[in-house]
XYZ file of C-alpha atoms in Angstrom:
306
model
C 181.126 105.228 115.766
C 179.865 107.522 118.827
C 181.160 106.262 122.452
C 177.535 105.046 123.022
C 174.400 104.147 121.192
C 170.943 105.660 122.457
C 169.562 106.033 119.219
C 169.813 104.909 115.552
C 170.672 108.298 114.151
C 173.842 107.955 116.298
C 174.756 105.565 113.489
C 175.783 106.346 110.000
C 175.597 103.880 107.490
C 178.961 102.569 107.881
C 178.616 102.198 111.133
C 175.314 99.772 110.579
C 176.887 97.945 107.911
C 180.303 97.430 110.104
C 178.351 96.292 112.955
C 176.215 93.700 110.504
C 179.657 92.217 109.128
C 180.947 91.818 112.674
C 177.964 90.383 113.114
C 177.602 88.025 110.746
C 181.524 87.410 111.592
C 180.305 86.095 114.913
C 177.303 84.174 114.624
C 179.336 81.782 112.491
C 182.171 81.520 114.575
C 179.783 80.463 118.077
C 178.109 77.960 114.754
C 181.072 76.532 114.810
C 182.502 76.414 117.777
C 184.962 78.934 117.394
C 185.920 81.257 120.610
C 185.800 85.120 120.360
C 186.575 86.560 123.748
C 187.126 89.811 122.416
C 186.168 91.235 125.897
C 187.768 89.008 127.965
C 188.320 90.620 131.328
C 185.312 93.159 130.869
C 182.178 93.854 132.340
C 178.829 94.936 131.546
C 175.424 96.188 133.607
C 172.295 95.478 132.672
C 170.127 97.716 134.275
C 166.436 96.703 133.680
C 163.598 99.584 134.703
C 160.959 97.559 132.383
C 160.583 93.316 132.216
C 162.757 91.803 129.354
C 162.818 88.151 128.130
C 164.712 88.442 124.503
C 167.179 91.947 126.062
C 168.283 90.073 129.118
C 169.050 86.596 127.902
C 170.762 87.727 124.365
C 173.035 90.447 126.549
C 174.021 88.461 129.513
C 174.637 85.224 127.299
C 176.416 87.611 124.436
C 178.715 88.785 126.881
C 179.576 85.887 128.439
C 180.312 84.310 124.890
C 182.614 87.603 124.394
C 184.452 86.526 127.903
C 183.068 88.804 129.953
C 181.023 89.519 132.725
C 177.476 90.818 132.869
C 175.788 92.224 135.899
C 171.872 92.287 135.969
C 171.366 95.386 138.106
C 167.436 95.831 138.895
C 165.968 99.353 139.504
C 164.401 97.798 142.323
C 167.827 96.717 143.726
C 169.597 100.274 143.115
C 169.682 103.170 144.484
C 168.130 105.227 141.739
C 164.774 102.902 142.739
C 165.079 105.003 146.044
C 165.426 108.159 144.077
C 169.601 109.050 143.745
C 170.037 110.755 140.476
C 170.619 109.278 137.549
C 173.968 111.329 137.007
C 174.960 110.013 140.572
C 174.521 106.427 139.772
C 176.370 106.944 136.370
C 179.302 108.606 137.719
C 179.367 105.405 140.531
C 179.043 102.962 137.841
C 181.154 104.665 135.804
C 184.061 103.544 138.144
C 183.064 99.966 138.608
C 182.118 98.859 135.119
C 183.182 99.087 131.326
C 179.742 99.432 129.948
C 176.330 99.769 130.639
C 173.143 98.675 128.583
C 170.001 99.892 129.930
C 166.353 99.414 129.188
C 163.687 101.764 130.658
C 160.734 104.527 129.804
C 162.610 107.383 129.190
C 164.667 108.146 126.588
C 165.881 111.273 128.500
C 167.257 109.275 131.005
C 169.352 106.745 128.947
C 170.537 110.127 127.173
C 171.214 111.340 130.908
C 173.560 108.220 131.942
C 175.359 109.008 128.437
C 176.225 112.492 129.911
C 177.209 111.675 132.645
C 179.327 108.742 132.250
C 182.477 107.878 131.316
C 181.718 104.387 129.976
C 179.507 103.218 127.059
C 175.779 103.544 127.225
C 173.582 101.066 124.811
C 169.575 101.671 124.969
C 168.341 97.982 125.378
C 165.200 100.081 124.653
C 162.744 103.098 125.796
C 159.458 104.290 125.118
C 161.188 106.480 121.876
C 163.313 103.997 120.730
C 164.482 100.159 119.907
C 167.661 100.446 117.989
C 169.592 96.846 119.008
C 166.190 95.667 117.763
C 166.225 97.172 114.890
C 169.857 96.059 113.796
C 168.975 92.739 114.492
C 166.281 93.074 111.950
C 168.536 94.548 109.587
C 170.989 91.446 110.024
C 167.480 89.068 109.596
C 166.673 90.806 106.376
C 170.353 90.654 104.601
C 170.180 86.865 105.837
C 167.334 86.360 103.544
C 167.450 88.871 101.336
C 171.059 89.128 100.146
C 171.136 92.637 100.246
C 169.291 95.726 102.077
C 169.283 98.781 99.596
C 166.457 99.316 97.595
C 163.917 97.145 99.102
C 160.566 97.947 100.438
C 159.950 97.475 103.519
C 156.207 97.959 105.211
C 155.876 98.326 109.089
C 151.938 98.117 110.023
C 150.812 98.929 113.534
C 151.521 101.479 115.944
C 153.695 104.159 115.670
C 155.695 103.189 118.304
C 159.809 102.557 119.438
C 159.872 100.040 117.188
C 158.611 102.336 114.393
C 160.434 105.198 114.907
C 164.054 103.136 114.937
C 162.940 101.497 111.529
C 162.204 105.128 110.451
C 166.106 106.206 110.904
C 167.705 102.839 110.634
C 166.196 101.689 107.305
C 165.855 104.776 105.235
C 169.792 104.970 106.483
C 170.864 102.229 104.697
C 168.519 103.134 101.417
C 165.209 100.552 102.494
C 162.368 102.361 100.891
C 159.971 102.387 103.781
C 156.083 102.662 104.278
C 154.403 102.920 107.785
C 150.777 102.170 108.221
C 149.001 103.426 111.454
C 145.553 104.344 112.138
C 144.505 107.918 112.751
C 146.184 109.273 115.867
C 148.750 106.421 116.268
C 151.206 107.542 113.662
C 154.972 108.121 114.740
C 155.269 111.529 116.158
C 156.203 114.772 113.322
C 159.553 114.427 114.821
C 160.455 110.821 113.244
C 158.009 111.736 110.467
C 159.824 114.977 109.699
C 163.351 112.794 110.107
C 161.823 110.464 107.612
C 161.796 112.466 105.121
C 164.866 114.267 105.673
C 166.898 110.732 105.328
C 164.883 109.740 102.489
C 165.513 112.762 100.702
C 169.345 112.292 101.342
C 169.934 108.800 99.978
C 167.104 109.123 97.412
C 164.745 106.467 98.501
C 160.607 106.639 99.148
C 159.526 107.438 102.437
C 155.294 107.569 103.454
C 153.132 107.448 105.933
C 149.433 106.199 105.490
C 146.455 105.333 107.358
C 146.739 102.526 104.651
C 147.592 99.059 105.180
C 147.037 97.658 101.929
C 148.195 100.518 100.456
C 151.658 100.135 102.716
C 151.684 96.899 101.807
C 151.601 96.589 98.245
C 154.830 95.569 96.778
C 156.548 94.611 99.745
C 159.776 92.959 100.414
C 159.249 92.845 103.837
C 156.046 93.211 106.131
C 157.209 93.924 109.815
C 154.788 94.397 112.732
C 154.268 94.743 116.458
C 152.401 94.473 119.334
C 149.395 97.404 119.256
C 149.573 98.428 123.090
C 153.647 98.221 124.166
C 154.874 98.016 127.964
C 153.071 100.812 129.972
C 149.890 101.377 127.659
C 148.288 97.536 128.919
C 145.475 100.069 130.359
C 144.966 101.250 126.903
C 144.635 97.985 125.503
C 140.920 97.749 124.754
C 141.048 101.159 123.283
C 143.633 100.190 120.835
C 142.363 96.374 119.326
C 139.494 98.679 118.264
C 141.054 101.484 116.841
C 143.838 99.028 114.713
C 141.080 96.635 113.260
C 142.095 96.560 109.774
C 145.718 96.707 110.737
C 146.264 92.293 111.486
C 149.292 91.015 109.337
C 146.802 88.352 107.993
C 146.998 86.220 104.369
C 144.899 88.728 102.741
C 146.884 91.376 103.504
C 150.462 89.814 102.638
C 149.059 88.551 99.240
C 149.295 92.294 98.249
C 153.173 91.821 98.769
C 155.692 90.112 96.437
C 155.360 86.616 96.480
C 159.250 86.057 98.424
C 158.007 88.662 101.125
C 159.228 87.874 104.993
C 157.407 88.928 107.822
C 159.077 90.100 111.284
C 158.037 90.589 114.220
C 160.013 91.837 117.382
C 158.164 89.493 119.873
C 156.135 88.788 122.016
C 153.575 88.434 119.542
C 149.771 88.476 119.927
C 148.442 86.180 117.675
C 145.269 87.442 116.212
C 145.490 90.746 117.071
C 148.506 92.328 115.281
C 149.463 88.843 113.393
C 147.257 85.843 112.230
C 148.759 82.791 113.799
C 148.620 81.037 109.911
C 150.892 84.115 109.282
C 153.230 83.828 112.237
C 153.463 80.246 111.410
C 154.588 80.433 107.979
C 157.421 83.065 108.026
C 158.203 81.373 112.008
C 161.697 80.183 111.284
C 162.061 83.892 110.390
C 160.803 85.605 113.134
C 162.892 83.301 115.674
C 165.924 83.668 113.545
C 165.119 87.759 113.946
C 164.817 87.306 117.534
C 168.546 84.807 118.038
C 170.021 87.642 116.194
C 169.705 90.068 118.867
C 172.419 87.759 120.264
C 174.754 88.401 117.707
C 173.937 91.770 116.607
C 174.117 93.153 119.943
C 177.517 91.022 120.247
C 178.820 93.312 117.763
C 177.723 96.239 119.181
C 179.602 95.562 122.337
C 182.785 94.981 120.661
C 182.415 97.933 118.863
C 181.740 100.139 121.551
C 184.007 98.319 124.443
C 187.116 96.631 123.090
């Protein structure tokens, strides 16, 4: 496994599978009261350029579980709010802490405080990317599903972080994988082009479609997410009228198998991107997907800090 993880292509399918043991290996030791301070002694910032409920909770209280420290570090309260370089505040930070996990816009600046540092880097997300996320959905689905390769997955909505992770991270482990976006909303040719480039490499079916029944058909699992994410809130209106069709609704999942589970990363808009009936039904689910950030991204920092 790489010294840091920015992206899910930084991960081979050992490494995701490792990680999902460990994590499995830890969620039922804290079920049963069984200590694992595998980073006892260490310490971890949490720098935080965009609002977080499910990143900050499930990292500070993961590494406290692990016996270590986390320190929420604002933008607002550093010095790269008042404009010091990123590679300044990485080589500073580099000498105080054992890890950092960061969640901002850029991807090029997570990628930035990787070069520059001499400590562990984790994206708690960016405008390109959503990879603890996306592990923790992995772990969600082998909870229910027993296994991961060869089902079919459908992700409907906009081609967004959250699309472009499942992209890499689930073709990667042989998911066959349908995306359905409206026209102009797709992921970029970039993850598109990736797509097929994994698919084609562990033999598995890869599409994109303006389609959501058509994405749907089939399905194991249906996964959605918000239509406007942090930052596009201006484009808002714009958006609920160019993904009407797209709602996760009761008509749409009775084109999947009967057994299908629904995800979604939360915060969820009921009624736009998910029926609340929906929501409802696969809930236990979808709350389970988001508790497993906790132990997913547990894993990842004993992985990448022990």
């Amino acid at each position: 496994m790489n010294k840091d993880l920015l992206k899910m292509s930084n991960l081979s399918k050992e490494d995701i599978l490792d990680i999902l043991n460990l994590a499995d290996q830890l969620k039922y030791e804290q079920k049963h009261g069984i200590e694992h301070h595998h980073l006892k002694g260490k310490s971890l910032g949490l720098i935080f350029e965009k609002s977080s409920t499910r990143t900050r909770v499930s990292f500070e209280v993961g590494m406290y579980q692990l016996g270590g420290y986390p320190l929420f570090l604002s933008s607002k309260d550093l010095q790269i709010g008042r404009g010091e370089p990123i590679q300044d505040t990485a080589r500073v930070l580099s000498r105080y802490l054992d890890g950092i996990m960061i969640r901002t816009f850029s991807q090029k600046e997570v990628e930035t405080l990787a070069e520059s540092s001499s400590i562990p880097i984790i994206n708690g997300l960016t405008d390109d990317e959503h990879p603890c996320q996306i592990l923790a959905d992995l772990m969600t689905i082998r909870e229910n599903k027993k296994i991961l390769e060869g089902l079919n997955v459908a992700y409907i909505g906009d081609g967004n972080n959250m699309a472009n992770s499942l992209i890499v991270g689930f073709l990667t482990v042989g998911m066959n994988l349908s995306i359905a976006s409206p026209t102009d909303y797709s992921p970029s040719n970039y993850y598109i082009e990736k797509g097929k480039e994994i698919s084609k490499s562990m033999d598995v079916n890869f599409r994109v479609t303006t389609c959501p029944k058509e994405a749907v058909k089939n399905a194991d699992v249906v996964i959605t997410d918000v239509w406007a994410s942090m930052g596009q809130e201006d484009e808002s209106a714009k958006r609920i009228k160019a993904f009407q069709g797209f709602k996760v609704d009761s008509q749409l999942m009775k084109l999947a198998k009967n057994d299908a589970i629904v995800l979604h990363c939360l915060p969820a808009h009921r009624e736009e991107e998910i029926s609340t009936e929906v929501l409802e039904k696969h809930s236990e689910i979808i709350f389970n997907e988001a508790e497993n950030r906790l132990h997913a991204q547990k894993a990842i920092l004993v992985k990448l800090l022990k």
